[in-house]
Structure formats: C-alpha cells, structure tokens
Coordinates of N, CA and C in Angstrom, one line a residue:
M211 N 99.6 85.4 138.9 CA 99.6 86.7 138.2 C 98.4 86.8 137.3
T212 N 97.7 87.9 137.3 CA 96.6 88.1 136.5 C 97.0 88.2 135.0
E213 N 96.3 87.5 134.1 CA 96.6 87.6 132.7 C 96.3 88.9 132.2
L214 N 97.2 89.5 131.4 CA 96.9 90.8 130.8 C 96.1 90.7 129.6
P215 N 95.3 91.8 129.3 CA 94.3 91.8 128.2 C 95.0 91.9 126.9
P216 N 94.3 91.6 125.8 CA 94.9 91.8 124.5 C 95.1 93.3 124.2
I217 N 96.0 93.6 123.3 CA 96.3 95.0 122.9 C 95.7 95.3 121.5
I218 N 94.8 96.3 121.4 CA 94.2 96.7 120.2 C 95.0 97.8 119.5
F219 N 95.3 97.7 118.3 CA 96.1 98.7 117.5 C 95.2 99.3 116.4
L220 N 95.1 100.6 116.4 CA 94.3 101.3 115.4 C 95.1 102.4 114.7
H221 N 95.3 102.4 113.4 CA 96.1 103.3 112.7 C 95.5 104.6 112.4
G222 N 96.2 105.5 111.7 CA 95.7 106.8 111.3 C 95.2 106.8 109.8
L223 N 95.0 108.0 109.3 CA 94.4 108.2 108.0 C 95.5 107.9 106.9
A224 N 95.0 107.2 105.9 CA 95.8 106.9 104.7 C 97.0 106.0 104.9
T225 N 96.9 105.1 105.9 CA 97.9 104.0 106.1 C 97.1 102.8 106.4
S226 N 97.7 101.9 107.1 CA 97.0 100.6 107.5 C 97.6 100.1 108.8
G227 N 96.9 99.1 109.3 CA 97.4 98.5 110.5 C 98.7 97.8 110.3
Q228 N 98.9 97.1 109.2 CA 100.1 96.5 108.9 C 101.3 97.4 108.7
R229 N 101.0 98.5 108.0 CA 102.1 99.5 107.7 C 102.5 100.2 109.0
T230 N 101.5 100.6 109.8 CA 101.8 101.4 111.0 C 102.4 100.6 112.1
W231 N 101.8 99.5 112.4 CA 102.2 98.7 113.5 C 103.1 97.5 113.2
G232 N 102.9 96.9 112.1 CA 103.7 95.7 111.7 C 105.0 96.1 111.1
D233 N 105.1 97.0 110.2 CA 106.3 97.4 109.5 C 107.3 98.1 110.5
N234 N 106.7 98.8 111.5 CA 107.5 99.5 112.5 C 107.9 98.7 113.7
G235 N 107.6 97.4 113.7 CA 108.1 96.5 114.7 C 107.3 96.3 115.9
W236 N 106.2 97.1 116.0 CA 105.3 97.0 117.2 C 104.8 95.6 117.5
L237 N 104.3 94.9 116.5 CA 103.7 93.6 116.7 C 104.6 92.6 117.1
D238 N 105.8 92.6 116.5 CA 106.9 91.6 117.0 C 107.2 91.8 118.4
L239 N 107.3 93.1 118.8 CA 107.7 93.4 120.2 C 106.7 92.9 121.2
V240 N 105.4 93.2 121.0 CA 104.4 92.8 122.0 C 104.2 91.3 121.9
T241 N 104.4 90.7 120.8 CA 104.3 89.2 120.7 C 105.4 88.6 121.6
E242 N 106.6 89.2 121.5 CA 107.7 88.7 122.3 C 107.4 88.8 123.8
A243 N 106.6 89.8 124.1 CA 106.2 90.0 125.5 C 105.0 89.1 125.9
D244 N 104.6 88.1 125.0 CA 103.5 87.2 125.3 C 102.2 87.9 125.4
R245 N 102.0 89.0 124.7 CA 100.7 89.7 124.7 C 100.0 89.3 123.4
S246 N 98.7 89.1 123.5 CA 97.9 88.9 122.3 C 97.6 90.2 121.7
V247 N 97.4 90.3 120.3 CA 97.2 91.6 119.7 C 96.0 91.4 118.7
L248 N 95.3 92.5 118.5 CA 94.3 92.6 117.5 C 94.5 93.9 116.7
V249 N 94.9 93.8 115.4 CA 95.1 94.9 114.6 C 93.9 95.2 113.7
L250 N 93.3 96.4 113.9 CA 92.1 96.7 113.2 C 92.4 97.7 112.1
D251 N 91.6 97.7 111.1 CA 91.7 98.7 110.0 C 90.4 99.5 109.8
I252 N 90.6 100.8 109.5 CA 89.5 101.7 109.2 C 89.0 101.6 107.8
P253 N 87.7 101.7 107.5 CA 87.2 101.6 106.2 C 88.1 102.4 105.2
G254 N 88.4 101.8 104.0 CA 89.2 102.4 103.0 C 90.7 102.0 103.1
H255 N 91.0 101.3 104.2 CA 92.4 101.0 104.5 C 92.6 99.5 104.7
G256 N 93.7 98.9 104.3 CA 94.1 97.6 104.7 C 93.0 96.5 104.4
K257 N 92.6 95.8 105.4 CA 91.6 94.7 105.3 C 90.3 95.3 105.0
E258 N 90.0 96.5 105.3 CA 88.7 97.2 105.1 C 88.8 98.1 103.8
I259 N 89.7 97.8 102.9 CA 89.9 98.7 101.7 C 88.6 99.0 100.9
D260 N 87.7 98.0 100.8 CA 86.6 98.2 99.9 C 85.3 98.4 100.8
N261 N 85.4 98.7 102.0 CA 84.2 98.8 102.9 C 83.6 100.2 102.8
R262 N 82.8 100.4 101.8 CA 82.1 101.7 101.6 C 81.0 101.9 102.6
E263 N 80.4 100.8 102.9 CA 79.1 100.9 103.8 C 79.4 101.5 105.1
D264 N 80.6 101.3 105.7 CA 80.9 101.9 107.0 C 81.8 103.1 106.9
A265 N 81.9 103.7 105.8 CA 82.8 104.8 105.6 C 82.3 106.2 106.0
T266 N 81.7 106.2 107.2 CA 81.4 107.5 107.9 C 82.0 107.4 109.3
F267 N 82.2 108.5 109.9 CA 82.9 108.5 111.2 C 82.0 107.7 112.2
E268 N 80.7 107.9 112.2 CA 79.9 107.3 113.2 C 79.8 105.8 112.9
K269 N 79.7 105.4 111.7 CA 79.7 103.9 111.3 C 81.0 103.3 111.6
T270 N 82.1 104.0 111.4 CA 83.4 103.4 111.7 C 83.5 103.2 113.2
L271 N 83.0 104.1 114.0 CA 83.0 103.9 115.5 C 82.3 102.6 115.8
D272 N 81.1 102.4 115.2 CA 80.3 101.2 115.4 C 81.1 99.9 114.9
L273 N 81.7 100.0 113.8 CA 82.5 98.9 113.2 C 83.6 98.5 114.2
I274 N 84.4 99.5 114.7 CA 85.5 99.2 115.6 C 85.0 98.5 116.9
E275 N 83.9 99.1 117.4 CA 83.3 98.6 118.7 C 82.9 97.1 118.5
K276 N 82.3 96.8 117.4 CA 81.8 95.4 117.2 C 83.0 94.4 117.1
Q277 N 84.1 94.9 116.7 CA 85.3 94.0 116.6 C 86.1 93.8 117.9
L278 N 85.8 94.6 118.9 CA 86.5 94.5 120.1 C 86.1 93.2 120.9
P279 N 87.1 92.6 121.6 CA 86.7 91.5 122.5 C 85.7 91.9 123.5
N280 N 85.0 90.9 124.1 CA 84.0 91.2 125.1 C 84.6 91.7 126.4
D281 N 85.8 91.2 126.7 CA 86.4 91.5 128.0 C 87.2 92.8 127.9
E282 N 87.9 93.2 129.0 CA 88.7 94.4 129.1 C 89.9 94.3 128.1
I283 N 90.3 95.5 127.6 CA 91.4 95.6 126.6 C 92.4 96.7 127.0
D284 N 93.6 96.6 126.4 CA 94.5 97.7 126.3 C 94.4 98.2 124.8
A285 N 94.7 99.4 124.5 CA 94.6 99.9 123.1 C 95.7 101.0 122.9
V286 N 96.1 101.0 121.6 CA 97.0 102.0 121.1 C 96.4 102.6 119.8
G287 N 96.3 103.9 119.7 CA 95.8 104.5 118.5 C 96.6 105.7 118.1
F288 N 96.8 105.9 116.8 CA 97.5 107.0 116.2 C 96.6 107.8 115.4
S289 N 96.7 109.2 115.6 CA 96.0 110.1 114.8 C 94.5 109.8 114.7
L290 N 93.9 109.5 113.6 CA 92.5 109.2 113.5 C 92.1 108.0 114.3
G291 N 93.0 107.0 114.4 CA 92.8 105.9 115.3 C 92.7 106.3 116.7
A292 N 93.5 107.2 117.2 CA 93.5 107.7 118.5 C 92.1 108.5 118.8
R293 N 91.7 109.3 117.8 CA 90.4 110.0 118.0 C 89.3 108.9 118.1
L294 N 89.3 107.9 117.3 CA 88.2 106.9 117.4 C 88.2 106.2 118.7
L295 N 89.4 105.8 119.2 CA 89.5 105.1 120.5 C 89.1 106.0 121.7
L296 N 89.4 107.2 121.6 CA 88.9 108.1 122.7 C 87.4 108.2 122.7
N297 N 86.8 108.3 121.5 CA 85.3 108.3 121.5 C 84.8 107.0 122.1
I298 N 85.4 105.9 121.7 CA 84.9 104.6 122.3 C 85.1 104.5 123.8
A299 N 86.2 105.0 124.2 CA 86.5 104.9 125.7 C 85.6 105.9 126.5
A300 N 85.2 107.0 125.8 CA 84.2 107.9 126.5 C 82.8 107.2 126.6
R301 N 82.5 106.4 125.6 CA 81.2 105.7 125.6 C 81.2 104.5 126.5
K302 N 82.4 103.8 126.6 CA 82.5 102.6 127.4 C 83.7 102.7 128.3
P303 N 83.6 103.5 129.3 CA 84.7 103.8 130.2 C 85.3 102.6 130.9
T304 N 84.6 101.6 131.1 CA 85.1 100.4 131.8 C 85.7 99.4 130.9
K305 N 85.7 99.6 129.6 CA 86.2 98.7 128.6 C 87.7 98.6 128.5
F306 N 88.4 99.7 128.9 CA 89.8 99.8 128.7 C 90.5 99.7 130.1
R307 N 91.6 98.9 130.1 CA 92.5 98.8 131.2 C 93.5 100.0 131.1
K308 N 94.1 100.2 130.0 CA 95.0 101.3 129.7 C 94.8 101.7 128.2
L309 N 95.0 102.9 127.9 CA 94.9 103.5 126.6 C 96.1 104.4 126.3
V310 N 96.6 104.2 125.0 CA 97.7 105.1 124.5 C 97.1 105.8 123.3
V311 N 97.3 107.1 123.3 CA 96.8 107.9 122.1 C 98.0 108.8 121.7
A312 N 98.3 108.8 120.4 CA 99.4 109.6 119.8 C 99.0 110.4 118.6
G313 N 99.6 111.5 118.4 CA 99.3 112.3 117.3 C 98.0 113.1 117.4
V314 N 97.5 113.3 118.6 CA 96.3 114.1 118.8 C 96.5 115.0 120.0
G315 N 95.8 116.1 119.9 CA 95.9 117.1 121.0 C 94.8 118.2 120.7
Q316 N 95.2 119.4 120.5 CA 94.3 120.5 120.3 C 93.4 120.2 119.0
N317 N 93.9 119.4 118.1 CA 93.1 119.2 116.9 C 91.8 118.4 117.2
L318 N 91.7 117.8 118.4 CA 90.5 117.1 118.8 C 89.3 118.1 119.1
F319 N 89.7 119.3 119.4 CA 88.7 120.3 119.8 C 88.4 121.4 118.8
S320 N 89.4 121.6 117.8 CA 89.2 122.6 116.8 C 89.7 122.0 115.5
R321 N 88.9 122.1 114.5 CA 89.2 121.5 113.2 C 89.8 122.6 112.2
D322 N 90.9 122.2 111.6 CA 91.6 123.1 110.7 C 91.0 122.8 109.3
E323 N 90.1 123.6 108.8 CA 89.4 123.3 107.6 C 90.3 123.4 106.4
K324 N 91.3 124.3 106.4 CA 92.2 124.5 105.3 C 93.1 123.3 105.2
R325 N 93.6 122.8 106.3 CA 94.5 121.6 106.3 C 93.7 120.4 105.8
G326 N 92.4 120.2 106.2 CA 91.6 119.2 105.8 C 91.4 119.2 104.3
K327 N 91.2 120.4 103.8 CA 91.0 120.6 102.3 C 92.2 120.2 101.5
R328 N 93.4 120.6 102.0 CA 94.6 120.3 101.4 C 94.9 118.7 101.3
I329 N 94.5 118.1 102.5 CA 94.7 116.6 102.5 C 93.8 115.9 101.6
A330 N 92.5 116.4 101.5 CA 91.5 115.8 100.6 C 92.0 116.0 99.2
N331 N 92.5 117.2 98.8 CA 93.0 117.4 97.5 C 94.2 116.5 97.2
A332 N 95.1 116.3 98.1 CA 96.2 115.4 97.9 C 95.8 114.0 97.7
I333 N 94.8 113.5 98.4 CA 94.2 112.2 98.3 C 93.6 112.0 96.9
S334 N 92.9 113.1 96.4 CA 92.3 113.1 95.1 C 93.2 113.1 94.0
G335 N 94.5 113.4 94.3 CA 95.5 113.4 93.2 C 95.9 114.8 92.8
N336 N 95.5 115.8 93.6 CA 95.8 117.2 93.3 C 96.7 117.8 94.4
S337 N 97.8 117.1 94.7 CA 98.8 117.6 95.7 C 99.5 118.8 95.3
V338 N 100.0 119.6 96.3 CA 100.8 120.8 96.1 C 102.3 120.4 96.2
I339 N 103.0 120.6 95.2 CA 104.5 120.2 95.2 C 105.2 120.9 96.3
S340 N 104.9 122.1 96.6 CA 105.7 122.9 97.6 C 105.3 122.6 99.0
D341 N 104.2 121.7 99.2 CA 103.7 121.4 100.5 C 104.1 120.0 100.9
P342 N 105.0 119.8 101.8 CA 105.5 118.4 102.2 C 104.3 117.6 102.7
E343 N 103.4 118.2 103.5 CA 102.3 117.4 104.0 C 101.4 116.9 102.9
S344 N 101.1 117.8 101.9 CA 100.3 117.4 100.8 C 101.0 116.2 100.0
Q345 N 102.3 116.4 99.8 CA 103.0 115.3 99.1 C 103.0 114.0 99.9
Y346 N 103.1 114.1 101.2 CA 103.1 112.9 102.0 C 101.8 112.1 101.8
F347 N 100.7 112.8 101.9 CA 99.4 112.1 101.8 C 99.2 111.6 100.4
S348 N 99.7 112.3 99.4 CA 99.6 111.8 98.0 C 100.3 110.5 97.9
Q349 N 101.5 110.4 98.4 CA 102.3 109.2 98.3 C 101.7 108.1 99.1
L350 N 101.2 108.4 100.3 CA 100.5 107.3 101.1 C 99.4 106.7 100.4
T351 N 98.5 107.5 99.7 CA 97.3 107.0 99.1 C 97.6 106.3 97.8
N352 N 98.8 106.3 97.3 CA 99.1 105.5 96.1 C 99.4 104.1 96.4
A353 N 99.4 103.7 97.7 CA 99.7 102.3 98.1 C 98.5 101.4 97.7
T354 N 98.8 100.2 97.5 CA 97.8 99.2 97.1 C 96.8 98.9 98.1
D355 N 97.0 99.2 99.4 CA 96.1 98.9 100.5 C 95.2 100.1 100.8
I356 N 95.1 101.0 99.9 CA 94.3 102.2 100.2 C 93.3 102.4 99.1
N357 N 92.1 102.8 99.4 CA 91.0 103.1 98.5 C 90.7 104.6 98.6
K358 N 91.1 105.4 97.6 CA 91.0 106.8 97.7 C 89.6 107.3 97.8
E359 N 88.7 106.6 97.1 CA 87.3 107.0 97.1 C 86.6 106.8 98.4
V360 N 86.9 105.7 99.0 CA 86.4 105.4 100.4 C 87.0 106.4 101.4
L361 N 88.2 106.7 101.3 CA 88.9 107.6 102.2 C 88.2 109.0 102.1
L362 N 87.9 109.5 100.9 CA 87.3 110.8 100.8 C 85.9 110.7 101.3
Q363 N 85.2 109.6 101.1 CA 83.8 109.5 101.7 C 83.9 109.6 103.2
L364 N 84.9 108.9 103.8 CA 85.0 109.0 105.3 C 85.4 110.4 105.7
M365 N 86.3 111.1 105.0 CA 86.7 112.4 105.4 C 85.6 113.4 105.3
E366 N 84.7 113.2 104.4 CA 83.6 114.2 104.2 C 82.4 114.0 105.2
S367 N 82.4 112.9 105.9 CA 81.4 112.6 106.9 C 81.6 113.5 108.1
P368 N 80.5 113.8 108.8 CA 80.6 114.5 110.1 C 81.3 113.8 111.2
I369 N 82.2 114.5 111.8 CA 83.0 113.9 112.9 C 82.2 114.0 114.2
V370 N 82.2 113.0 115.0 CA 81.6 113.0 116.4 C 82.6 113.8 117.3
N371 N 82.2 115.0 117.7 CA 83.0 115.9 118.4 C 83.3 115.4 119.8
L372 N 84.6 115.5 120.2 CA 85.0 115.2 121.6 C 84.9 116.5 122.4
T373 N 84.4 116.4 123.6 CA 84.4 117.6 124.4 C 85.1 117.2 125.8
P374 N 85.5 118.2 126.5 CA 86.1 117.9 127.8 C 85.1 117.1 128.7
E375 N 83.8 117.3 128.6 CA 82.8 116.6 129.4 C 82.8 115.1 129.0
L376 N 82.9 114.8 127.7 CA 82.9 113.4 127.3 C 84.2 112.8 127.7
L377 N 85.3 113.4 127.5 CA 86.6 112.9 127.9 C 86.7 112.6 129.4
S378 N 86.0 113.4 130.2 CA 86.0 113.2 131.7 C 85.4 111.8 132.1
N379 N 84.7 111.2 131.1 CA 84.1 109.9 131.4 C 85.2 108.7 131.4
I380 N 86.3 109.0 130.8 CA 87.3 107.9 130.5 C 88.0 107.6 131.9
A381 N 87.8 106.4 132.3 CA 88.3 106.1 133.7 C 89.7 105.5 133.7
C382 N 90.2 105.0 132.6 CA 91.5 104.3 132.7 C 92.6 105.3 132.6
P383 N 93.8 104.8 132.9 CA 95.0 105.6 132.7 C 95.2 105.8 131.2
V384 N 95.6 107.0 130.7 CA 95.7 107.3 129.3 C 97.1 108.0 129.1
L385 N 97.9 107.3 128.3 CA 99.2 107.9 127.9 C 99.0 108.7 126.6
V386 N 99.3 110.0 126.7 CA 99.2 110.9 125.6 C 100.6 111.2 125.1
A387 N 100.9 110.7 123.8 CA 102.2 110.9 123.3 C 102.1 111.9 122.1
L388 N 102.9 112.9 122.1 CA 102.8 113.9 121.0 C 104.2 114.5 120.8
G389 N 104.5 114.6 119.5 CA 105.8 115.2 119.1 C 105.8 116.7 119.3
D390 N 106.9 117.3 119.6 CA 106.9 118.7 119.8 C 106.9 119.5 118.5
K391 N 106.9 118.7 117.4 CA 106.8 119.3 116.0 C 105.5 118.9 115.4
D392 N 104.6 118.3 116.1 CA 103.3 117.8 115.6 C 102.3 118.9 115.4
F393 N 101.7 119.0 114.3 CA 100.7 120.1 114.1 C 99.4 119.9 114.9
A394 N 99.3 118.6 115.5 CA 98.1 118.3 116.3 C 98.1 119.0 117.7
G395 N 99.3 119.5 118.1 CA 99.4 120.0 119.4 C 98.9 121.4 119.6
P396 N 99.0 121.9 120.8 CA 99.5 121.3 122.0 C 98.5 120.3 122.6
A397 N 99.0 119.5 123.6 CA 98.1 118.5 124.2 C 97.5 119.0 125.5
T398 N 97.7 120.3 125.8 CA 97.2 120.8 127.1 C 95.8 120.5 127.4
Q399 N 94.9 120.9 126.5 CA 93.4 120.7 126.8 C 93.0 119.3 126.9
L400 N 93.6 118.4 126.1 CA 93.3 117.0 126.2 C 93.8 116.4 127.6
I401 N 95.0 116.8 128.0 CA 95.5 116.3 129.3 C 94.6 116.8 130.4
E402 N 94.2 118.0 130.3 CA 93.4 118.6 131.4 C 92.0 118.0 131.5
A403 N 91.5 117.5 130.3 CA 90.2 116.9 130.3 C 90.2 115.4 130.8
L404 N 91.3 114.8 130.7 CA 91.3 113.3 131.1 C 91.5 113.2 132.6
P405 N 90.8 112.3 133.3 CA 90.9 112.1 134.7 C 92.3 111.5 135.2
N406 N 92.9 110.7 134.3 CA 94.1 110.0 134.7 C 95.1 110.0 133.6
P407 N 95.6 111.2 133.2 CA 96.5 111.2 132.1 C 98.0 111.1 132.4
F408 N 98.8 110.6 131.5 CA 100.2 110.6 131.5 C 100.7 111.2 130.2
Y409 N 101.7 112.1 130.3 CA 102.1 112.8 129.0 C 103.5 112.5 128.6
L410 N 103.7 112.2 127.4 CA 105.0 111.9 126.8 C 105.3 112.9 125.6
E411 N 106.2 113.8 125.8 CA 106.6 114.7 124.7 C 107.7 114.0 123.9
L412 N 107.5 113.9 122.6 CA 108.5 113.3 121.7 C 109.4 114.4 121.1
K413 N 110.6 114.5 121.6 CA 111.5 115.6 121.2 C 111.9 115.4 119.7
G414 N 111.7 116.5 119.0 CA 112.1 116.6 117.6 C 111.3 115.7 116.6
V415 N 110.1 115.3 117.0 CA 109.3 114.4 116.3 C 108.1 115.1 115.7
D416 N 107.8 114.9 114.4 CA 106.6 115.5 113.8 C 105.5 114.4 113.8
H417 N 104.4 114.8 113.2 CA 103.2 113.9 113.2 C 103.5 112.5 112.5
F418 N 104.1 112.6 111.4 CA 104.3 111.4 110.5 C 105.4 110.5 111.0
A419 N 106.3 111.0 111.8 CA 107.4 110.2 112.3 C 107.1 109.5 113.6
T420 N 105.9 109.8 114.2 CA 105.5 109.3 115.5 C 105.5 107.8 115.6
P421 N 104.8 107.1 114.7 CA 104.7 105.6 115.0 C 106.0 104.8 115.0
K422 N 107.1 105.4 114.4 CA 108.4 104.7 114.4 C 109.4 105.3 115.3
D423 N 108.9 106.2 116.2 CA 109.9 106.9 117.1 C 110.2 105.9 118.3
Y424 N 111.4 105.7 118.5 CA 111.9 104.7 119.5 C 111.4 105.1 120.9
S425 N 111.4 106.3 121.3 CA 111.0 106.7 122.6 C 109.5 106.4 122.8
F426 N 108.7 106.7 121.7 CA 107.3 106.4 121.8 C 107.0 104.9 121.9
I427 N 107.7 104.1 121.2 CA 107.6 102.7 121.3 C 108.0 102.2 122.7
D428 N 109.1 102.6 123.1 CA 109.6 102.1 124.4 C 108.7 102.5 125.6
E429 N 108.2 103.7 125.6 CA 107.4 104.2 126.7 C 106.0 103.6 126.6
T430 N 105.5 103.3 125.4 CA 104.2 102.7 125.3 C 104.3 101.2 125.8
L431 N 105.3 100.5 125.4 CA 105.4 99.1 125.9 C 105.6 99.1 127.4
R432 N 106.3 100.0 128.0 CA 106.4 100.1 129.4 C 105.1 100.4 130.1
F433 N 104.4 101.3 129.6 CA 103.1 101.7 130.1 C 102.1 100.6 130.1
L434 N 102.1 99.8 129.0 CA 101.2 98.7 128.8 C 101.6 97.4 129.4
D435 N 102.8 97.4 130.1 CA 103.3 96.2 130.7 C 103.6 95.1 129.6
A436 N 104.1 95.6 128.5 CA 104.3 94.8 127.3 C 105.7 94.8 126.8
E437 N 106.7 94.9 127.7 CA 108.1 94.9 127.3 C 108.6 93.5 127.1
P438 N 109.3 93.2 126.0 CA 109.8 91.8 125.8 C 110.8 91.5 127.0
S439 N 110.8 90.3 127.4 CA 111.7 89.8 128.5 C 113.0 89.3 127.9
W440 N 113.7 90.1 127.2 CA 115.0 89.6 126.6 C 116.1 89.6 127.6

C-alpha cells in the first residue's frame, strides 16, 4: 500500500493552528489514523505571532510555500487559510494530492469592503456591541497568541486575486465545505471554476462554527483517507 502524504493544516484570520485544529480534535483524529501532520501559522498568529516581516498576503504565500514538504501533500484550510492554499495550489498544481477548503466561496471573487472595515475596527479595539461578528473578532484578538498590529498590517496589504482561470489550474480533487449560514457563500462560482470539485453543504452552520462542525470533520477525514481505525 502506498504511504499517504502528510496533511497540512492552515487556520483563518485571528485564530491559530492550535486553536483551530488542535482544540477542536482534528490533530488527535488524524494522528490516530497514522497520518503525519504539519500545522502552520499565518504571520501575527500562533508561532508566527511576531512575524512582521512576512505580514503581507504575498509574503505570507511565500512563507507558507517555503514550509511545505518537498513531496506531495494533502491540505486543509479554513477561511484565510483556504484562500492561501488555493493560491498555492493554482501556482503548484502537482503539489497537492487532495485539498479541502472551508469557509470560502463567493468572497474569493468579490471583496466586501464594509465587512473588512468592521473586522479591522474590531481588531483595533473598536468593536460594535450590536454586531455579533464584530464582537467575535474582538474576542478572538484578545487571545495571547494574536498580535493585533501584525494582523492589521496583513489585512491592509493587497490580496492576490483568485480568478476562474487561475483556479482551473488546480489538478487535484478539492472538497469545498461551506455552511448554509456562512457569509462567504454561495460556493457556486468556486465549484464551477475547479476542474475536480466535491461540495459539502454544512446545514445550519455559520462561518465561525465551521471548524468544529462534526459533519465537516467526518467528511474531511473520509475524503483524505484519514479516518481513525477504531
């Protein structure tokens, strides 16, 4: 039997690899399945909390690429982590055996400037009490593994835009998981752009509940051939 590749995990904005994947049980499960894992952090988060030098979108892409193993990989990304992994997979289409992206959809193609401003204000300490999303990001960035200044620097940098043409370069099977209450949706344009997509709708799930959703965890492990043999 061919040995399966390591699984790369990449978190979203204002959290960390440990909080997203460790605290929600992902790492224990894939380890039980005898899969090796590599949990990466984005500048301003977790192990990269004080990395100002790479706190632009383009430099973050380069940072993540440099940390990847030389051989083929599987990968799971949530939100910003999913956006980054899709960019890398478009650049290096033979790098990935399988890819899972969650919490992304139409937001990859059109940017909500008002939402971005609200999130930046929340990170800066100017959250809106009546706005649950604003309050959520404010609470996240009060964690000890987050550097607010580096986060804001990253958010203010130009994003490398994904286009259907770029996404059409991705050769591997891609599982797109999106909650039916997620502001990032719909996933239609993303699915249509990918050559080999699989779609998982998470019923009753919003953006922030996605990483701990049992159906997302179960289907991802099945997709990546990483189910524990209990």
